[in-house]
PDB file of C-alpha atoms and ligand atoms in Angstrom:
ATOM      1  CA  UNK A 157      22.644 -14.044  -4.644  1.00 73.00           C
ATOM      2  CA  UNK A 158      22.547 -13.517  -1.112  1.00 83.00           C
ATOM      3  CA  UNK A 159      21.181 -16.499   1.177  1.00 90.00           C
ATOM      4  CA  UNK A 160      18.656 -15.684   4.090  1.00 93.00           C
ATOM      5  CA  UNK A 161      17.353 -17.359   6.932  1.00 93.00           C
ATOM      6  CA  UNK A 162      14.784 -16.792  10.043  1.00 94.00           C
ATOM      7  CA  UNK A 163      17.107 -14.656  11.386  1.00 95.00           C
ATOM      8  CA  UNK A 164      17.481 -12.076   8.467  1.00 97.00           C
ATOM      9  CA  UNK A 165      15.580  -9.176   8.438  1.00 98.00           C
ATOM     10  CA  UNK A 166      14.274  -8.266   5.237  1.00 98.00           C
ATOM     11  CA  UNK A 167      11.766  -5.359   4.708  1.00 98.00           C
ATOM     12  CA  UNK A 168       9.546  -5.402   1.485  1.00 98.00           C
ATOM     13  CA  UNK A 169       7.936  -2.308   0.056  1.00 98.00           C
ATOM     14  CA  UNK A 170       5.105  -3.196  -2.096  1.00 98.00           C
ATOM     15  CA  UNK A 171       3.252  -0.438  -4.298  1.00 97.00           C
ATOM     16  CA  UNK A 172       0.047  -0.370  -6.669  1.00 95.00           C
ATOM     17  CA  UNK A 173       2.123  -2.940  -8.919  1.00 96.00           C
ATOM     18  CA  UNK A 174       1.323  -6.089  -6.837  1.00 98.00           C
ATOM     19  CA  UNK A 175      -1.940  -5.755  -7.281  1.00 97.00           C
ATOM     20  CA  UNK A 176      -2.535  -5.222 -10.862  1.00 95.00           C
ATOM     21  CA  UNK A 177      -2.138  -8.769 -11.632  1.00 97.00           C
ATOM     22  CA  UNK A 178      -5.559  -9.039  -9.116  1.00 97.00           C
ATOM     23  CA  UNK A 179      -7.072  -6.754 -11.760  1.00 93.00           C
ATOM     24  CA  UNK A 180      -6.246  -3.798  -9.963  1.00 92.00           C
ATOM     25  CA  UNK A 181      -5.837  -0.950 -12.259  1.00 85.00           C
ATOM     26  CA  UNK A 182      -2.773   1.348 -11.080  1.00 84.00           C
ATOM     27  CA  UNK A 183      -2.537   5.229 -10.684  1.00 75.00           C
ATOM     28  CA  UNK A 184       0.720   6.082 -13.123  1.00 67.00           C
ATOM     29  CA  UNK A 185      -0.526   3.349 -15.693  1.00 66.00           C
ATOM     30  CA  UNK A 186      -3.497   5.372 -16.218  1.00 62.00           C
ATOM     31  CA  UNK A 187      -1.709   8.351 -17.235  1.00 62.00           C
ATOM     32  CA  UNK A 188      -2.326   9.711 -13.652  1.00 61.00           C
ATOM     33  CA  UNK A 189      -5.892   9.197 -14.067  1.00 67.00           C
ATOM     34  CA  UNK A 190      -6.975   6.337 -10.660  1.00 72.00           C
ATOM     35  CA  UNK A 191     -10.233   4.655 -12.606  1.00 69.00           C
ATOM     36  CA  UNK A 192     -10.388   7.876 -14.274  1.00 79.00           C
ATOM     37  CA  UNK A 193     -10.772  10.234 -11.552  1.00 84.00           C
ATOM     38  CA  UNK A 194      -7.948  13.065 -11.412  1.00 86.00           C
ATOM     39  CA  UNK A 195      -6.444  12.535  -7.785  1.00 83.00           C
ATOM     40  CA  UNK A 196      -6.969  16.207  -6.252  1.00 81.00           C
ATOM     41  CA  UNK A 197     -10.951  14.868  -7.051  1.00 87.00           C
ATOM     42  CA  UNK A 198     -10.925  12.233  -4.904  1.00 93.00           C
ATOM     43  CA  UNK A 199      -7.574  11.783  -3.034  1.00 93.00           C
ATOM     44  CA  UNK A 200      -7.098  15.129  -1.166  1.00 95.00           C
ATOM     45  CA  UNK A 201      -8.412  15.859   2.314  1.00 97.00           C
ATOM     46  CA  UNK A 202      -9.646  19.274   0.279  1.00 96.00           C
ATOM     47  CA  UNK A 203     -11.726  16.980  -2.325  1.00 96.00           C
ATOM     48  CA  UNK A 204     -13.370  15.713   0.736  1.00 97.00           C
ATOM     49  CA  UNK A 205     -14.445  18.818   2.247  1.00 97.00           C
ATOM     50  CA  UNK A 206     -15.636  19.912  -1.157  1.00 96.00           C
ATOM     51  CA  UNK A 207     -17.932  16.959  -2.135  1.00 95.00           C
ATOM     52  CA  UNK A 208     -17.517  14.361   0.383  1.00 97.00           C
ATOM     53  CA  UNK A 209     -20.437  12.241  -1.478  1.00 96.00           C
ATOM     54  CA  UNK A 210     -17.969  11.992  -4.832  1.00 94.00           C
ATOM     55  CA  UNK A 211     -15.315  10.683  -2.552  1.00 96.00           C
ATOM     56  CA  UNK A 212     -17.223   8.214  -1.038  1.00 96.00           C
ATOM     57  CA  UNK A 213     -19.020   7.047  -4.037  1.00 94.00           C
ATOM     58  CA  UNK A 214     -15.189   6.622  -5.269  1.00 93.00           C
ATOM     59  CA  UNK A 215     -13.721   4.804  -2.258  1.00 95.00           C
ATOM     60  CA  UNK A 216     -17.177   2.226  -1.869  1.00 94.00           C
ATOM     61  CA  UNK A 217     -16.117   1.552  -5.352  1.00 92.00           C
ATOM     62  CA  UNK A 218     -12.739   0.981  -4.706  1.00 93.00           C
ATOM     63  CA  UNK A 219     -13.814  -1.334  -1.652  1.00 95.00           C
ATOM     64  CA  UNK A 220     -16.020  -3.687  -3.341  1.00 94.00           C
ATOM     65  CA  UNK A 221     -13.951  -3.852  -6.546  1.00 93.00           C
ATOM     66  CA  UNK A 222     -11.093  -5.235  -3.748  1.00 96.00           C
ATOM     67  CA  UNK A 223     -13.822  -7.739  -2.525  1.00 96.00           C
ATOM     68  CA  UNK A 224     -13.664  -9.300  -5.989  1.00 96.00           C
ATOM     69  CA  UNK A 225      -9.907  -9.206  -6.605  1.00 97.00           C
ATOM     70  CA  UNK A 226      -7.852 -12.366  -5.494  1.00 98.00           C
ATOM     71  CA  UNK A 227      -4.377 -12.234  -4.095  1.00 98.00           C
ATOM     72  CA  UNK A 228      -2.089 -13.273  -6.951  1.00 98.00           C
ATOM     73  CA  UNK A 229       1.185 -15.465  -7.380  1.00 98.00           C
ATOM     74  CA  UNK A 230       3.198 -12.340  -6.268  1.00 98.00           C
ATOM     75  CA  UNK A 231       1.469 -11.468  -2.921  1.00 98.00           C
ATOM     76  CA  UNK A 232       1.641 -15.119  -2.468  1.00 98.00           C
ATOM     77  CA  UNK A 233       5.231 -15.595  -2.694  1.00 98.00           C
ATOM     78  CA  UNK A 234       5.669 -12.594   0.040  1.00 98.00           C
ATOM     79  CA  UNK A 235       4.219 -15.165   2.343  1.00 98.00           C
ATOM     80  CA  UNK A 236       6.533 -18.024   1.777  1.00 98.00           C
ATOM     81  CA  UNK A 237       9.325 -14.754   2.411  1.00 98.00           C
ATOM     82  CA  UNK A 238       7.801 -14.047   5.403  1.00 98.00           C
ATOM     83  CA  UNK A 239       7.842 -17.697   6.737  1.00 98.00           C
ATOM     84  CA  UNK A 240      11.129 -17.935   6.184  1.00 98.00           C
ATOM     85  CA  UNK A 241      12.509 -14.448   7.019  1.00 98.00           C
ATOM     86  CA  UNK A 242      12.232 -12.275  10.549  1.00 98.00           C
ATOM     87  CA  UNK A 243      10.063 -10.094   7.821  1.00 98.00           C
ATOM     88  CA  UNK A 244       8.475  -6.845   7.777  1.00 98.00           C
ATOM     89  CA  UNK A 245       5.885  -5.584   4.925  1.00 98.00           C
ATOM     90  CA  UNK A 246       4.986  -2.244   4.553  1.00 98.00           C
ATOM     91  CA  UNK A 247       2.256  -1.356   1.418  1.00 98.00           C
ATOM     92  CA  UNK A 248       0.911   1.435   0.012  1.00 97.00           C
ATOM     93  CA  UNK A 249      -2.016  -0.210  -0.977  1.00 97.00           C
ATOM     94  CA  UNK A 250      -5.149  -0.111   0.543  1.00 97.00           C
ATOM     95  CA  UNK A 251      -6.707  -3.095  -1.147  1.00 97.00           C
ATOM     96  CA  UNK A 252      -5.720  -5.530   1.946  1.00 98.00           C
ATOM     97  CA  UNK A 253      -4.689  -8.413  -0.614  1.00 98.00           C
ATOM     98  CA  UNK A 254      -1.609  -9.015   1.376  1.00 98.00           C
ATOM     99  CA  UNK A 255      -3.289  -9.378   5.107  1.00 98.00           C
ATOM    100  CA  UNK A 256      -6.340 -11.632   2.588  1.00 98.00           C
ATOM    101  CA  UNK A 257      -3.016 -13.668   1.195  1.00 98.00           C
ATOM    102  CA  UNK A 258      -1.508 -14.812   4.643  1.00 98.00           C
ATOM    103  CA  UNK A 259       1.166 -11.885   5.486  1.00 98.00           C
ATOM    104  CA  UNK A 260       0.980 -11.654   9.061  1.00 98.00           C
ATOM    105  CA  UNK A 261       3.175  -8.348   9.728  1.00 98.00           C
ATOM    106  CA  UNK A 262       1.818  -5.879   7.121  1.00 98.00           C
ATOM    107  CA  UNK A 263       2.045  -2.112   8.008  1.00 98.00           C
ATOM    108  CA  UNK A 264      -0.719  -0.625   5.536  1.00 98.00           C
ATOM    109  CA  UNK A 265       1.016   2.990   5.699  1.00 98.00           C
ATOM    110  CA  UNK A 266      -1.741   4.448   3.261  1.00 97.00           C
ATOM    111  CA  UNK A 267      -4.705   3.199   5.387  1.00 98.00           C
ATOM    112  CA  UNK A 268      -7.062   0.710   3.945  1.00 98.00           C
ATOM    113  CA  UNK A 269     -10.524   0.759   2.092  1.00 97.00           C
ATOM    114  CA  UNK A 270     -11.967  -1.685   3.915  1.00 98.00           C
ATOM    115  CA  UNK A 271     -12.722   0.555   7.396  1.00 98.00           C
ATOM    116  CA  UNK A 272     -13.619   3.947   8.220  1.00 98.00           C
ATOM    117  CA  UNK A 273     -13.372   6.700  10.614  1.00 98.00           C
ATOM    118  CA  UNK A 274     -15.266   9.528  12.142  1.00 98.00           C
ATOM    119  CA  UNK A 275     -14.082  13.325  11.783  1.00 98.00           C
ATOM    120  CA  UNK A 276     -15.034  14.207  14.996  1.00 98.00           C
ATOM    121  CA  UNK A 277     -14.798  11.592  17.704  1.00 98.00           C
ATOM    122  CA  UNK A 278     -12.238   9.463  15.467  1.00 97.00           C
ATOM    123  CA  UNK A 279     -13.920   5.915  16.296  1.00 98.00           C
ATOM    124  CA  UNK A 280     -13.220   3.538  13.938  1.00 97.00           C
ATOM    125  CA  UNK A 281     -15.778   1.687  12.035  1.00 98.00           C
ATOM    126  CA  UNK A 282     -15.426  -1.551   9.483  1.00 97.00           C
ATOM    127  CA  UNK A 283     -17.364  -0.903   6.218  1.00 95.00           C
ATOM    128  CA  UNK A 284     -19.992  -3.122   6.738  1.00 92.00           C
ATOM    129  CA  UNK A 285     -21.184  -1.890   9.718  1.00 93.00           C
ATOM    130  CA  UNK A 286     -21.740   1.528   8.813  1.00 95.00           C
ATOM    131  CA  UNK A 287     -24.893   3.008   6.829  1.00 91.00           C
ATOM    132  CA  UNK A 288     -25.330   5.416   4.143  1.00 87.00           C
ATOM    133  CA  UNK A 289     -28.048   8.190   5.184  1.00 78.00           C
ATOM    134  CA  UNK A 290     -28.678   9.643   1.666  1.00 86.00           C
ATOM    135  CA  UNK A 291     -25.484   9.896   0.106  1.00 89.00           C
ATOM    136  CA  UNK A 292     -23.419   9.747   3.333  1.00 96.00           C
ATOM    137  CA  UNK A 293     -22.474   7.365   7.062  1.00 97.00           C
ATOM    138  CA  UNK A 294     -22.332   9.111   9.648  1.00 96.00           C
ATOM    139  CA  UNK A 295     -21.251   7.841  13.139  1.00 96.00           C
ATOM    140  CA  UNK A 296     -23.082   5.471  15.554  1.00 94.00           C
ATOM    141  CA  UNK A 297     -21.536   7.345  18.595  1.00 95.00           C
ATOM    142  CA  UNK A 298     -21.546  11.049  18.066  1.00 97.00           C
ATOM    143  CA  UNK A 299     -23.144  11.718  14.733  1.00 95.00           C
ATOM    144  CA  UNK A 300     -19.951  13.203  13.091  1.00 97.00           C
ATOM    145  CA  UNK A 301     -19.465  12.431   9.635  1.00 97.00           C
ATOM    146  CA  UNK A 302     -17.311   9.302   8.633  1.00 98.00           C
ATOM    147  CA  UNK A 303     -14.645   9.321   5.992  1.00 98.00           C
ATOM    148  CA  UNK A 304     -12.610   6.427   4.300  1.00 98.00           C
ATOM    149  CA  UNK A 305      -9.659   5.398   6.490  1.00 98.00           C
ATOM    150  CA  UNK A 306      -6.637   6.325   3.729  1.00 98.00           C
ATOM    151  CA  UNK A 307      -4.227   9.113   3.796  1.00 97.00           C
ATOM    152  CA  UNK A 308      -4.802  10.861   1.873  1.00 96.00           C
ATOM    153  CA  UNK A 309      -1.807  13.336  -0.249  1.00 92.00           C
ATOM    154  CA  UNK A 310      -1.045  15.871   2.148  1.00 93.00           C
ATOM    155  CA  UNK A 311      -1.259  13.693   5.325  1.00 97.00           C
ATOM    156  CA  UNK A 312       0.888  11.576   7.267  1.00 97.00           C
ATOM    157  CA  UNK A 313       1.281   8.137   6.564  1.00 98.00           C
ATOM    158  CA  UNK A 314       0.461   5.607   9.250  1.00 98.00           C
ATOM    159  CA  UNK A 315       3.335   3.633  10.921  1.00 98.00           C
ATOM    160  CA  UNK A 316       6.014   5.759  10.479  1.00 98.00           C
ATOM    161  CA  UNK A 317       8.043   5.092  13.250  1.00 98.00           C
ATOM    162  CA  UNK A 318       8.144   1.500  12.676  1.00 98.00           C
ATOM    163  CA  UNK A 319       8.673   1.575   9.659  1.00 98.00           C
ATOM    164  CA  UNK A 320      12.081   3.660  10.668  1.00 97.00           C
ATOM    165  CA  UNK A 321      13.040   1.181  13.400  1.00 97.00           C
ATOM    166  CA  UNK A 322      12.420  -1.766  10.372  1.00 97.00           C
ATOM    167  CA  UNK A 323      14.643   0.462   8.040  1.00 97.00           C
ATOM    168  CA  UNK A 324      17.597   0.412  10.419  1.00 96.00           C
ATOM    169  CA  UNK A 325      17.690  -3.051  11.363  1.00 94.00           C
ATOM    170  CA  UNK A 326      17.133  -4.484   7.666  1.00 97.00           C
ATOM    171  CA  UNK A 327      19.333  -6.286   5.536  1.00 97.00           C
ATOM    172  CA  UNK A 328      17.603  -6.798   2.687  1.00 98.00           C
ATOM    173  CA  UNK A 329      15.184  -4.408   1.318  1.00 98.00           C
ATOM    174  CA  UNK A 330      13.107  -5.518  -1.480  1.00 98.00           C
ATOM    175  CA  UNK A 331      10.866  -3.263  -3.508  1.00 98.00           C
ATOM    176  CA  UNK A 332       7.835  -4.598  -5.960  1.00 98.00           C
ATOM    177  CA  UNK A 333       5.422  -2.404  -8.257  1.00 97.00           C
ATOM    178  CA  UNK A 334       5.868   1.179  -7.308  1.00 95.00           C
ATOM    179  CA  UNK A 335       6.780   4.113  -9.406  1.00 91.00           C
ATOM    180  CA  UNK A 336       9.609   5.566  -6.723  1.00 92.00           C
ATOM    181  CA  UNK A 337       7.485   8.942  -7.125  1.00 89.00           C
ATOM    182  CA  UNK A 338       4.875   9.353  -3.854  1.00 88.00           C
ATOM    183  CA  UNK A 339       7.247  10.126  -1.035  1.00 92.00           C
ATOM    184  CA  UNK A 340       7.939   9.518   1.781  1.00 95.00           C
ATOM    185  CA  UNK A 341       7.389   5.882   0.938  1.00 96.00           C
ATOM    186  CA  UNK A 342       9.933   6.529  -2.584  1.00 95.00           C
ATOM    187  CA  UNK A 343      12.407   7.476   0.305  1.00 96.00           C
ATOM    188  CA  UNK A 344      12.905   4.426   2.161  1.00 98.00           C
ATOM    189  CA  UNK A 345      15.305   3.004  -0.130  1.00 97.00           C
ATOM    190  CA  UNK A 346      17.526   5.690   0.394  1.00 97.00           C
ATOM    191  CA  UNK A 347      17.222   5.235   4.144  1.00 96.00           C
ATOM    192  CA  UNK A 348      17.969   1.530   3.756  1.00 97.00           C
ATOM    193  CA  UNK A 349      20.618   1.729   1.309  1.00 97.00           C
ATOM    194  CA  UNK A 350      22.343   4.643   3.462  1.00 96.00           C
ATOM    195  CA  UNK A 351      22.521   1.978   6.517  1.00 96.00           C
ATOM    196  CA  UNK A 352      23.676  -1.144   4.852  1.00 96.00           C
ATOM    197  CA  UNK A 353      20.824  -2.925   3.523  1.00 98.00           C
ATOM    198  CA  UNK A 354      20.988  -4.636  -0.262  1.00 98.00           C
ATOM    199  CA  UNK A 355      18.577  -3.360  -2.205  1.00 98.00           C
ATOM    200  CA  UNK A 356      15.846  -4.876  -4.619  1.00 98.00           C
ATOM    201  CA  UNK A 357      13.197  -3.677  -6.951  1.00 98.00           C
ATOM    202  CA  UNK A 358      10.993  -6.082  -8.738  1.00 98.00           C
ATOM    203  CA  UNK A 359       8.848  -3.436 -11.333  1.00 97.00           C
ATOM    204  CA  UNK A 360       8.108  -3.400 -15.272  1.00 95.00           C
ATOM    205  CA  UNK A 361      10.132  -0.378 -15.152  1.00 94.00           C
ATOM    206  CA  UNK A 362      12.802   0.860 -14.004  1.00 94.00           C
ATOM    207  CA  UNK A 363      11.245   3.425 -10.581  1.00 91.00           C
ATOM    208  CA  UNK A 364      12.337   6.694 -10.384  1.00 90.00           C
ATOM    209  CA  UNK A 365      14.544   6.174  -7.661  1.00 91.00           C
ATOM    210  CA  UNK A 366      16.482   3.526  -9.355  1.00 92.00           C
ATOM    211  CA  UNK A 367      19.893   5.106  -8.655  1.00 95.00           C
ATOM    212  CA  UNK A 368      19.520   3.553  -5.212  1.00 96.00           C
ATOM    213  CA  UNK A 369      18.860   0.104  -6.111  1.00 97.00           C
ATOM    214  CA  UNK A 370      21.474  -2.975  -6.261  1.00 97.00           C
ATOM    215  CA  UNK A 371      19.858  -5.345  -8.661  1.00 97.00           C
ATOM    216  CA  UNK A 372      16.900  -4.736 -10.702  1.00 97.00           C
ATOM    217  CA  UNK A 373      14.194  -7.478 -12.064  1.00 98.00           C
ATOM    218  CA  UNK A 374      12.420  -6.102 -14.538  1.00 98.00           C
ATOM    219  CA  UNK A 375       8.751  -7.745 -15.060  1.00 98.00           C
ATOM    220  CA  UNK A 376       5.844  -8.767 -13.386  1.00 98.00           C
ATOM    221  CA  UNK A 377       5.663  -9.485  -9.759  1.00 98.00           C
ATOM    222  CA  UNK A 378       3.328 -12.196 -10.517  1.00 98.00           C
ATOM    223  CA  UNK A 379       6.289 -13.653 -12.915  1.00 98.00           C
ATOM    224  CA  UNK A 380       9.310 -12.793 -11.136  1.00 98.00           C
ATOM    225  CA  UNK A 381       8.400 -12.921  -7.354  1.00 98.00           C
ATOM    226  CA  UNK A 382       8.116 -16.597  -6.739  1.00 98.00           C
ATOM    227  CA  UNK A 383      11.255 -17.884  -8.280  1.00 98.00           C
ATOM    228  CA  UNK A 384      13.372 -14.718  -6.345  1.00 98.00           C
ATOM    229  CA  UNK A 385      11.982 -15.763  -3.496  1.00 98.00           C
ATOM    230  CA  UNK A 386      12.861 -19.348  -3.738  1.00 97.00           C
ATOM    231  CA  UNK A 387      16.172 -18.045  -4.717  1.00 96.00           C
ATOM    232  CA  UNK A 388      16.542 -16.300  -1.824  1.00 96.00           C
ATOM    233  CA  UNK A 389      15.407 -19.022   1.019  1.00 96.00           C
ATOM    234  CA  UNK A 390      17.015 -22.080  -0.706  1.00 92.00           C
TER     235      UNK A 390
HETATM  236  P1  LIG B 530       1.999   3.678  -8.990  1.00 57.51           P
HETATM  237  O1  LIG B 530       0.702   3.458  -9.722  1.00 57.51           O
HETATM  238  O2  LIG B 530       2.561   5.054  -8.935  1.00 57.51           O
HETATM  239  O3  LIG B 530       3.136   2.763  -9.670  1.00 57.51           O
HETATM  240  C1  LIG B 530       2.928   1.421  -9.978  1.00 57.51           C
HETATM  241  C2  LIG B 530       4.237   0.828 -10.493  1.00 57.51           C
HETATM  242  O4  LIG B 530       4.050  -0.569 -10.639  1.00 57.51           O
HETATM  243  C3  LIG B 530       4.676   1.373 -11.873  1.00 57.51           C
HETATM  244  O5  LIG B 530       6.048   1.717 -11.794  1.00 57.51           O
HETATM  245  C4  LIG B 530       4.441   0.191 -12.812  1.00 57.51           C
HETATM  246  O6  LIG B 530       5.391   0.124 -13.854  1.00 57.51           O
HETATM  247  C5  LIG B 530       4.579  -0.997 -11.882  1.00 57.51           C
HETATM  248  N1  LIG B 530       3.792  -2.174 -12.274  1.00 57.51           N
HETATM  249  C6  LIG B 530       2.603  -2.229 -12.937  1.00 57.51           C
HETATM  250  N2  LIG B 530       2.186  -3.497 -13.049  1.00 57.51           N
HETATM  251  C7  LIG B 530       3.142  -4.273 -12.447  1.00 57.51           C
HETATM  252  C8  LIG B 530       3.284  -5.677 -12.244  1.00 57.51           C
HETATM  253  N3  LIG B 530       2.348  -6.556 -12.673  1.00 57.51           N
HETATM  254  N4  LIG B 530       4.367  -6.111 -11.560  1.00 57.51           N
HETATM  255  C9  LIG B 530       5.328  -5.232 -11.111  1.00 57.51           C
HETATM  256  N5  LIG B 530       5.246  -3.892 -11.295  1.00 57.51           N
HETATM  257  C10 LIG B 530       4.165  -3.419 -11.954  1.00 57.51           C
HETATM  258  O7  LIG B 530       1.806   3.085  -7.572  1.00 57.51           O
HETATM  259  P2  LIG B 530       2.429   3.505  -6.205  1.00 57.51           P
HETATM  260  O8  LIG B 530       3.891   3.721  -6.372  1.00 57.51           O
HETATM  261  O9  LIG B 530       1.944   2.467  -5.263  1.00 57.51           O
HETATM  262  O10 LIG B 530       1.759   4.936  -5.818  1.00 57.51           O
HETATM  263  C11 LIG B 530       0.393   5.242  -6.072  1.00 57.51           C
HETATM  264  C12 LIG B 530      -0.470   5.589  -4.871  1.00 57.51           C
HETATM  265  O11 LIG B 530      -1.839   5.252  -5.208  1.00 57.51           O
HETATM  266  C13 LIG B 530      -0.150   4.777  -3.638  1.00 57.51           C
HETATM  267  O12 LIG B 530       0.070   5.683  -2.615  1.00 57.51           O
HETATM  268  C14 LIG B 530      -1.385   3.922  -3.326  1.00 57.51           C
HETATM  269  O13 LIG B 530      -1.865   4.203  -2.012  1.00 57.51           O
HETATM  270  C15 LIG B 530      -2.454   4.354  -4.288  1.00 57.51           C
HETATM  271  N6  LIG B 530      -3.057   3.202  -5.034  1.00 57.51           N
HETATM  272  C16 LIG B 530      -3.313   2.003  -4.418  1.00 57.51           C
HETATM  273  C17 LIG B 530      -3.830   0.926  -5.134  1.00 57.51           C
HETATM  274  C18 LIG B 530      -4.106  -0.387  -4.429  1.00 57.51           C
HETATM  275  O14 LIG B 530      -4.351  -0.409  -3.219  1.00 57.51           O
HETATM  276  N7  LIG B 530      -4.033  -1.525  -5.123  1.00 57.51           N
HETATM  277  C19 LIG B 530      -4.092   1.056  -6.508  1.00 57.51           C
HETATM  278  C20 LIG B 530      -3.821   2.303  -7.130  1.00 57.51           C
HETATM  279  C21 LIG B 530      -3.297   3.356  -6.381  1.00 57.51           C
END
């Protein structure tokens, strides 16, 4: 197993997998159902125009169900990687359990639940500053409507171009809880892979873009995380 040190750069991936253990339910466990919504209802920059009120209902859910949930054993060992690594983390989750566990460079490339933005002058808002007039915020400066700060599937992630410049540099990339299937996040491995890094998934399954991972740990993060990472820094 290979040895690292402050001066290694690792990159971790983390996906809807983390957080389960936090009582997070994921999208592909749920037969593609997210808390039994289908995702073009709810997830789609088209669901919003068509019933903006359903998508926020859906998102305040999400938000204060995320409130609730504690980071777990897995997000914690991330931090005890990061203290010991020259460490990037990029998620896909918008539940801000990694930022809440102590992970101080976290790009959230999926936006997060916990803030908000408005359609027409794009200030951005935290969620509890904003009120709900009827069914709906709007915003403090210009009136425009306000919708959840995620990307939604047909936009552009967040970060993007550090999260190439992290790619290229990295040594180790290290993958936990995501099904290899939303792109272009299920794309970094390749990227890594392609320029030298050694490549890890932690997952209960093998991810669909397994063919471009080195070693493979099947099980829980919450299980397998901490003693990896201890393998890795000792
Ligand atoms: P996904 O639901 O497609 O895949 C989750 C993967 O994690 C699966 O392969 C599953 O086998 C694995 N898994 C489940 N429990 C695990 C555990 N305890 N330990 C390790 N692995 C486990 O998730 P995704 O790949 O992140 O893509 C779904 C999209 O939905 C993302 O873009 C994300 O933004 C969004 N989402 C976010 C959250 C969140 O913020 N927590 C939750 C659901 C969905």
């Amino acid at each position: 197993m290979l040895k690292v040190n402050h001066a290694t750069r690792v990159v971790v991936l983390t996906g809807a997998g983390i957080s389960a253990e936090s009582g997070i339910r994921t999208f592909r466990d749920s037969d593609g159902l997210w808390e039994q919504h289908r995702i073009e209802d709810v997830a789609t920059p088209e669901a919003f125009q068509r019933d903006p009120a359903l998508v926020w209902r859906f998102y305040m859910a999400r938000y204060l169900q995320s409130l609730e949930a504690e980071p777990n054993a897995g997000h914690k060992a991330l931090v005890t990687l990061e203290e010991h690594t020259h460490f990037t983390l990029i998620t896909q989750n918008v539940d801000s359990l990694h930022s809440r566990a102590g992970n101080k460079s976290v790009l959230e490339m999926h936006g997060r639940l916990s803030s908000c933005f408005c359609t027409l002058c794009r200030t951005r808002f935290i969620l509890p500053e904003i009120s709900f007039d009827g069914d709906l915020p709007y915003c403090q400066r210009c009136e425009g409507l306000l919708r959840p700060d995620i990307v939604w599937f047909g936009e552009v992630p967040y970060y993007l171009q550090e999260i190439q410049s992290a790619l290229k540099k990295c040594k180790i990339f290290l993958i936990v809880g995501t099904s290899g299937v939303v792109y272009p996040a299920a794309g970094f491995v390749m990227t890594a892979k392609y320029l030298g890094a050694k490549t890890i998934s932690v997952n209960l399954e093998k991810p669909s873009n397994h063919s471009f991972i080195d070693e493979f740990y099947p099980g829980k993060a919450g299980d397998v995380l901490p003693g990896l990472v201890q393998e890795l820094i000792s």
